[in-house]
Coordinates of N, CA and C in Angstrom, one line a residue:
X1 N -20.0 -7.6 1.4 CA -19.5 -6.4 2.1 C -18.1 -6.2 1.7
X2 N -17.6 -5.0 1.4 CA -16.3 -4.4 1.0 C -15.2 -4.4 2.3
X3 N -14.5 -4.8 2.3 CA -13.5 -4.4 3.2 C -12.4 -3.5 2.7
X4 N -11.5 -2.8 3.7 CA -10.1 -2.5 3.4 C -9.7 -3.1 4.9
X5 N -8.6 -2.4 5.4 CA -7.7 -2.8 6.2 C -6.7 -1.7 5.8
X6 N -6.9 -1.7 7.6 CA -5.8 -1.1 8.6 C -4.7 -1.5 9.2
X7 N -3.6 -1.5 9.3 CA -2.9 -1.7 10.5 C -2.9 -1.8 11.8
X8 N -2.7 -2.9 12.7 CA -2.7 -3.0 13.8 C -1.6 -2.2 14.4
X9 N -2.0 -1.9 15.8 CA -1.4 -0.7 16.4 C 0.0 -1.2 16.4
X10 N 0.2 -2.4 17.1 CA 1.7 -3.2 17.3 C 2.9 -2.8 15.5
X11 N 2.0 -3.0 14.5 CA 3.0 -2.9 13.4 C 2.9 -2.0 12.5
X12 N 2.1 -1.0 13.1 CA 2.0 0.4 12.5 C 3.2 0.5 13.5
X13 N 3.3 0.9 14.9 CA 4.3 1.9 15.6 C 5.7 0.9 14.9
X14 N 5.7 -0.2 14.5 CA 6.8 -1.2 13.8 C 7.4 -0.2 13.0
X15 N 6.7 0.0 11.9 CA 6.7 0.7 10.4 C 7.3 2.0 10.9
X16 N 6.7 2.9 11.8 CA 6.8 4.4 11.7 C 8.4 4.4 11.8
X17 N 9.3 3.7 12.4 CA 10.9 4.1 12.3 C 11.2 4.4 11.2
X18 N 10.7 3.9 9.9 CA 11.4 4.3 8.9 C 10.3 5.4 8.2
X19 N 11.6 6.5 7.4 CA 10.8 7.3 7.4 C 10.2 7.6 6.3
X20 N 10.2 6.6 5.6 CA 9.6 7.0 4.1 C 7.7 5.6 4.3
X21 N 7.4 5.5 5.6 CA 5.9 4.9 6.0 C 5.3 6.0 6.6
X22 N 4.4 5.7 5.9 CA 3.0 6.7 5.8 C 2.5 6.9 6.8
X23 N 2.8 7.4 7.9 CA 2.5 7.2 9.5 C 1.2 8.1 9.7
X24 N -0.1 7.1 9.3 CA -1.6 7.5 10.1 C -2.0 6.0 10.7
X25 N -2.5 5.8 11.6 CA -2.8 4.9 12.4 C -4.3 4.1 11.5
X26 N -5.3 5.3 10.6 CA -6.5 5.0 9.9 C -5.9 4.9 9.1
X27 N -5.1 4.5 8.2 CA -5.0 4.9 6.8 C -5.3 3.5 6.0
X28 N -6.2 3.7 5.3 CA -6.9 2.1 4.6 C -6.0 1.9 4.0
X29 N -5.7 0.4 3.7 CA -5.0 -0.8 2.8 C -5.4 -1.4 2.0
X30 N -5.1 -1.6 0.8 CA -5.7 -2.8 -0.3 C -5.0 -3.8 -0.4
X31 N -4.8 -4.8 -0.3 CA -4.4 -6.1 0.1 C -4.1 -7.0 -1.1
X32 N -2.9 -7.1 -1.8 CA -2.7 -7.8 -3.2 C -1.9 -9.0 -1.7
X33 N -2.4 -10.4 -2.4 CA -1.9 -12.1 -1.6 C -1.2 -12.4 -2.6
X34 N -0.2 -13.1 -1.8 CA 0.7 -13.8 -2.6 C 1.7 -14.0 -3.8
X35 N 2.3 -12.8 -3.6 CA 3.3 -12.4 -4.2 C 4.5 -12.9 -4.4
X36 N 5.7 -13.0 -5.4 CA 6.7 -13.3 -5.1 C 7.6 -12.5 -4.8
X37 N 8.8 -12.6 -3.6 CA 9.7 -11.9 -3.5 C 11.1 -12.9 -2.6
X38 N 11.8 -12.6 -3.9 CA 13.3 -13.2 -3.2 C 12.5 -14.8 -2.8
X39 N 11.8 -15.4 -4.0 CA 11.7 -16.8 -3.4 C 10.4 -17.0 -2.9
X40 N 9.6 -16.3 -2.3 CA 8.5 -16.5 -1.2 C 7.5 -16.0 -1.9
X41 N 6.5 -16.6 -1.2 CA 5.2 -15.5 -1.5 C 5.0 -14.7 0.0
X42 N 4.5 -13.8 -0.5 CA 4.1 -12.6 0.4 C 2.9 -11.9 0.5
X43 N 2.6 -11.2 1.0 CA 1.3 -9.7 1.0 C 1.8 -8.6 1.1
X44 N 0.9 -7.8 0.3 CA 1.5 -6.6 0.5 C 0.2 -5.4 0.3
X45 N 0.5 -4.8 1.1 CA -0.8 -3.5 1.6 C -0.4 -2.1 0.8
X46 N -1.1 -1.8 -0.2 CA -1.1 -0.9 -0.9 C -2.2 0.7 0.0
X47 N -1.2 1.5 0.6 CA -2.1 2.9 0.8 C -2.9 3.6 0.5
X48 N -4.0 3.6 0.6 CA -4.7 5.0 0.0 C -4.5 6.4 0.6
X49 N -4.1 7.1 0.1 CA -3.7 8.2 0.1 C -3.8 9.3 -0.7
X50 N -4.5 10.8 0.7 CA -5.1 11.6 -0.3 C -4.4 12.8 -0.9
X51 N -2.8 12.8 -1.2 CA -1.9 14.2 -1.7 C -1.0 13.5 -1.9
X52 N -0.8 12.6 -2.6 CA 0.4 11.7 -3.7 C 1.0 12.8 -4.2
X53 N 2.2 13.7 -4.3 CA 2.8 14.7 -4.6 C 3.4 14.0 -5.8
X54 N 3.0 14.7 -7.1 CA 3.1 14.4 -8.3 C 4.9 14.6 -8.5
X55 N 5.7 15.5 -7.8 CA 6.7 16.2 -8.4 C 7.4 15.0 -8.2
X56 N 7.3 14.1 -7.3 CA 7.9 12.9 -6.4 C 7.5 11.4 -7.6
X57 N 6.4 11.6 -7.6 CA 5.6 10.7 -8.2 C 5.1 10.6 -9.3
X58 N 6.1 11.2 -10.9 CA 5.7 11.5 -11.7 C 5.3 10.2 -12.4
X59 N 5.8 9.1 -12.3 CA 5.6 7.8 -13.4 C 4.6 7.0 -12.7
X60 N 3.5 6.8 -13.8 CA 2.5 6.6 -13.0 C 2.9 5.1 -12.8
X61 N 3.8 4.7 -12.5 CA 3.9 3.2 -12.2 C 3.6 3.0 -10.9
X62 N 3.8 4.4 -10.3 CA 4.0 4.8 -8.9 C 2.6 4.7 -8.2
X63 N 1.6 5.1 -8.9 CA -0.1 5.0 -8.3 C -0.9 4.5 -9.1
X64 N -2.1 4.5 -8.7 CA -3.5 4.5 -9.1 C -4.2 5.2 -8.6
X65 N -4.8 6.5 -9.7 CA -5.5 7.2 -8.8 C -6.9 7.6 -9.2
X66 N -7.5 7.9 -7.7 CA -8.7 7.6 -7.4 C -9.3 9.1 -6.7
X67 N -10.8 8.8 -7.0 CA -11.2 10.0 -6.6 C -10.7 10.3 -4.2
X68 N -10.8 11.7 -3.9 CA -10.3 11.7 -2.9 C -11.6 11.8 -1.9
X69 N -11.1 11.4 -0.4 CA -12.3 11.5 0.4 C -12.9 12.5 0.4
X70 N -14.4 12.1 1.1 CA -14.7 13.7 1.6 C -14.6 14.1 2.2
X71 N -13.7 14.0 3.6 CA -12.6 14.9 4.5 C -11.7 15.2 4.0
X72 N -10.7 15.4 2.9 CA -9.7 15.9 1.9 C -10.0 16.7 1.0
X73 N -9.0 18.3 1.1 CA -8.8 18.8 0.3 C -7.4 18.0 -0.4
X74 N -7.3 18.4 -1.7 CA -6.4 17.6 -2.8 C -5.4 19.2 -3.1
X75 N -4.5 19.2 -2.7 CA -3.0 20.5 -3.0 C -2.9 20.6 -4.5
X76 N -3.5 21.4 -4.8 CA -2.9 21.9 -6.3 C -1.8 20.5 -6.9
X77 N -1.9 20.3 -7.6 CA -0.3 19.3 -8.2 C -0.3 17.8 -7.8
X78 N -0.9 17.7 -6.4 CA -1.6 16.2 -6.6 C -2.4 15.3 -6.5
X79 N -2.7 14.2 -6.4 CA -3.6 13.3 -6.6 C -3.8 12.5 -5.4
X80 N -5.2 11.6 -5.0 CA -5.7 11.4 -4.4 C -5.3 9.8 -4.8
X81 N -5.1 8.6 -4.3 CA -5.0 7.7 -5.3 C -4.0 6.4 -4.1
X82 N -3.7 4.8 -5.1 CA -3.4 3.8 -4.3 C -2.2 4.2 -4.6
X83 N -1.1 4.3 -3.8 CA 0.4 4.7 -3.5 C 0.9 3.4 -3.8
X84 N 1.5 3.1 -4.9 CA 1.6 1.7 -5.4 C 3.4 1.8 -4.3
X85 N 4.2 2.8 -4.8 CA 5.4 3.1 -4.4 C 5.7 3.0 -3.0
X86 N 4.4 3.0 -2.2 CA 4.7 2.8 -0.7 C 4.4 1.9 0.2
X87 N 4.0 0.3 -1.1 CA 3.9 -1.1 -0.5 C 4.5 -1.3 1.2
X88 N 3.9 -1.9 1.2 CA 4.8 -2.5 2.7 C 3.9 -4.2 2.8
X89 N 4.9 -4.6 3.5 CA 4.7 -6.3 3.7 C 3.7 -6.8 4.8
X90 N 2.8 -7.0 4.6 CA 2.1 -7.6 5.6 C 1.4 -9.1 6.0
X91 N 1.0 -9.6 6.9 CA 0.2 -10.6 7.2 C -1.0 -10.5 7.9
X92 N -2.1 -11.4 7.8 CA -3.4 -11.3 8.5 C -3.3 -11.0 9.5
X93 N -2.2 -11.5 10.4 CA -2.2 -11.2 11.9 C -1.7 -9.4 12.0
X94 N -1.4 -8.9 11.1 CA -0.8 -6.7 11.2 C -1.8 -6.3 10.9
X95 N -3.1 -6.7 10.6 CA -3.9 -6.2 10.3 C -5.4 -6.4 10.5
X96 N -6.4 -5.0 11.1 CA -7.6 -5.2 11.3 C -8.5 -4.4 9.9
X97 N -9.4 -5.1 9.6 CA -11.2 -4.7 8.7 C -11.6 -3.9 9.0
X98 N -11.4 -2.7 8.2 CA -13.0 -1.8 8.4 C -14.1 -1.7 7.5
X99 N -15.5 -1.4 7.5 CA -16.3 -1.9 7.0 C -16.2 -0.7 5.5
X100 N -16.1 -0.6 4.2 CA -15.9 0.5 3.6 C -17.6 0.7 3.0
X101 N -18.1 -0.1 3.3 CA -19.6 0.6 2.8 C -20.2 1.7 3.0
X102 N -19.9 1.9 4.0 CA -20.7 2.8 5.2 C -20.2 4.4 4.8
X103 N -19.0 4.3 3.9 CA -18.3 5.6 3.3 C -17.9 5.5 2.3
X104 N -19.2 6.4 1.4 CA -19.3 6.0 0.1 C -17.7 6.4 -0.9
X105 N -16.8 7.9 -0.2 CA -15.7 7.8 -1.0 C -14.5 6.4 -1.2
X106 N -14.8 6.2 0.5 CA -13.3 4.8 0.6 C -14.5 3.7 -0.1
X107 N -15.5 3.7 -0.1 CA -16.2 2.4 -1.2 C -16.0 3.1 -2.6
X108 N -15.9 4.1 -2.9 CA -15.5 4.3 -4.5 C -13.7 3.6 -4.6
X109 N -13.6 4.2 -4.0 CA -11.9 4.1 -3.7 C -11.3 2.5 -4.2
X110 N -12.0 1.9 -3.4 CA -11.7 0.4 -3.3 C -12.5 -0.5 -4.3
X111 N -13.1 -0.1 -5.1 CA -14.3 -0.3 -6.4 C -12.9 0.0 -7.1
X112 N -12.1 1.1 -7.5 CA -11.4 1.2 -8.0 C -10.4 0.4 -8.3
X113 N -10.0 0.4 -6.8 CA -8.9 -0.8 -7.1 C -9.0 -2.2 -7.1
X114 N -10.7 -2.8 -7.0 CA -10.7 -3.8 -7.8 C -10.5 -4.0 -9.1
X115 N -11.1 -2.3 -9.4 CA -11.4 -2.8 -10.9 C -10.1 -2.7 -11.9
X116 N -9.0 -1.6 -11.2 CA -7.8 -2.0 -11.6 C -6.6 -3.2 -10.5
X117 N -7.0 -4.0 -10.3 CA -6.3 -5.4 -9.4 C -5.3 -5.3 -10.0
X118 N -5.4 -6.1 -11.5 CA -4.6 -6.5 -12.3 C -3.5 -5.6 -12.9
X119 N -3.7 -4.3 -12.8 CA -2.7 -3.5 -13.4 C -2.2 -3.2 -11.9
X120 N -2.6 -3.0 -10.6 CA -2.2 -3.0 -9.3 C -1.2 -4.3 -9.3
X121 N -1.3 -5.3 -9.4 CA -0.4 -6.7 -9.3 C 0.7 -6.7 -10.3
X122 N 0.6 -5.9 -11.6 CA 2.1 -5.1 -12.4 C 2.8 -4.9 -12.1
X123 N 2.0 -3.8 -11.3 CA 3.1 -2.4 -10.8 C 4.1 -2.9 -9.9
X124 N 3.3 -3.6 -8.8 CA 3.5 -3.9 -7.7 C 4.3 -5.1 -7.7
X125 N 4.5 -5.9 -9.0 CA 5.4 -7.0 -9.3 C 6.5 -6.0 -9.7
X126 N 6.4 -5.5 -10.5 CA 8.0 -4.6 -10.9 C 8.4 -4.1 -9.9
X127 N 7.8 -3.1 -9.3 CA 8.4 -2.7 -8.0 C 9.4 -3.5 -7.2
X128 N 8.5 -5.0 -6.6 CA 9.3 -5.8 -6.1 C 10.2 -6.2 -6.9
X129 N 10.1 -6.5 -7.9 CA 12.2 -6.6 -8.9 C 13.2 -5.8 -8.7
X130 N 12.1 -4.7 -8.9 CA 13.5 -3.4 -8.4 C 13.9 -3.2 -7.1
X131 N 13.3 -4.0 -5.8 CA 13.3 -3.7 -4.6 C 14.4 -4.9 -4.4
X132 N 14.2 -6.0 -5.2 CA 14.9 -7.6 -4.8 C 15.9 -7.3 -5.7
X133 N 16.5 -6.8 -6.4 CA 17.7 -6.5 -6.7 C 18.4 -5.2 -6.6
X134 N 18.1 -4.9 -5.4 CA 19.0 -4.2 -4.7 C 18.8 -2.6 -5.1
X135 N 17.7 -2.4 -5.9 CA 17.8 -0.7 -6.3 C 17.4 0.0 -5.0
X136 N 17.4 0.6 -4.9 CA 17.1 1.9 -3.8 C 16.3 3.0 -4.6
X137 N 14.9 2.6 -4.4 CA 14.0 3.1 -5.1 C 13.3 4.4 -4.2
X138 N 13.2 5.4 -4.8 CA 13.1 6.5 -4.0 C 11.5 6.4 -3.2
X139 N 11.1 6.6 -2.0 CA 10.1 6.5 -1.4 C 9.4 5.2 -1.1
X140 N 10.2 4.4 -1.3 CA 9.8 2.8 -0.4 C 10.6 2.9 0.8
X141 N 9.8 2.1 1.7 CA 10.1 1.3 3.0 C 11.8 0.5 2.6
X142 N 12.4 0.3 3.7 CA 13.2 -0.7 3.9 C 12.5 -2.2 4.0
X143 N 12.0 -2.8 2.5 CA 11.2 -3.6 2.6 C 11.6 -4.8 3.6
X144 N 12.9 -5.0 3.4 CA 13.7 -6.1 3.6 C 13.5 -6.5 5.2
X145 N 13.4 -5.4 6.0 CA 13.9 -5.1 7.2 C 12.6 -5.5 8.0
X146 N 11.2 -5.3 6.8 CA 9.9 -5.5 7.8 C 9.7 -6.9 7.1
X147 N 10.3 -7.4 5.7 CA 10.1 -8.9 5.8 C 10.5 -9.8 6.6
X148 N 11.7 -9.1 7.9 CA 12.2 -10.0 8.9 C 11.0 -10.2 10.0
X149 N 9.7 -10.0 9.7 CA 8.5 -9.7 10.9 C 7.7 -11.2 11.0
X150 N 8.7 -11.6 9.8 CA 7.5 -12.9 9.6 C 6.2 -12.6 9.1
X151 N 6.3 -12.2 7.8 CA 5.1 -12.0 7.1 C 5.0 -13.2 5.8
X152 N 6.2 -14.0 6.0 CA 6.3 -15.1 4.6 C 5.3 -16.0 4.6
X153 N 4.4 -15.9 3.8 CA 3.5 -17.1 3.8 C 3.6 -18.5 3.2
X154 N 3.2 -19.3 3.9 CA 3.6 -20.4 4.2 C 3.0 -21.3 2.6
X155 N 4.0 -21.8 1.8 CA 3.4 -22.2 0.4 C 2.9 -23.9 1.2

C-alpha cells in the first residue's frame, strides 16, 4: 500500500506564520529520510502541488512535475508537480498517512516520485547547500526556524 503524508494539525498551524508555506491542512507530502543539513540528518516533506507558477519557478531544479488531480484545473503557465523549492523539515511525530490508492491521480503522483527519488534527493541536496550557507533562496521556508522543532534525527 502507497502512502503520502500530511501534516499534523499542531505543525501545519506551526508552519503557516511564515509566508512562503503552502498553507492547506490536505496537502500530500513525499518524504525523502535522512538528510544532511548543517551536520545532522534530517526529513524533509516535499509538496504536491497543483499550479507551481512557472514565472517563479523557472529552473527546473525547483520541481518535479506530475500529472494534476482530478479536482484541479492547471492556470495556463503552470504545472502540477513535487514543489522541490518548498521543502520543509519534518519528523514522524508532524505527520499523519493517507492511504493514496484509493485516488488514482495522488497514486500516479507518488509512482512518480518514486520513480524520480533519486533526482528528488539532488535537487533537494543542493537546495539544502544553498539554504546552509546562508543564501536566501526565493520561496523557501525559514528552514532554520522550523529545525528548532526538534526534527533532528537521532544518528
Amino acid at each position: 500500500m502507497k502512502k503520502l503524508f500530511r501534516l499534523n494539525k499542531e505543525y501545519h498551524d506551526a508552519l503557516s506564520s511564515d509566508p512562503e508555506f503552502e498553507a492547506n491542512e490536505n496537502r500530500p507530502y513525499y518524504i525523502l529520510k535522512n538528510l544532511e543539513y548543517k551536520g545532522k540528518r534530517i526529513n524533509v516533506g516535499i509538496p504536491l502541488r497543483s499550479n507551481i507558477n512557472l514565472h517563479f519557478s523557472k529552473n527546473s531544479d525547483e520541481y518535479i512535475a506530475t500529472t494534476p488531480t482530478e479536482h484541479t484545473i492547471v492556470k495556463k503557465g503552470n504545472v502540477a508537480g513535487w514543489h522541490i523549492i518548498k521543502i520543509i523539515p519534518v519528523s514522524f511525530d508532524k505527520v499523519a498517512g493517507f492511504d493514496a490508492t484509493r485516488n488514482q491521480s495522488l497514486n500516479t503522483a507518488f509512482t512518480i516520485a518514486d520513480i524520480y527519488k533519486e533526482d528528488m534527493i539532488k535537487k533537494v541536496k543542493l537546495l539544502l547547500k544553498r539554504i546552509e550557507t546562508g543564501e536566501k533562496v526565493f520561496g523557501t521556508i525559514d528552514f532554520d526556524k522550523f529545525i528548532e522543532f526538534s526534527f533532528i534525527l537521532k544518528i
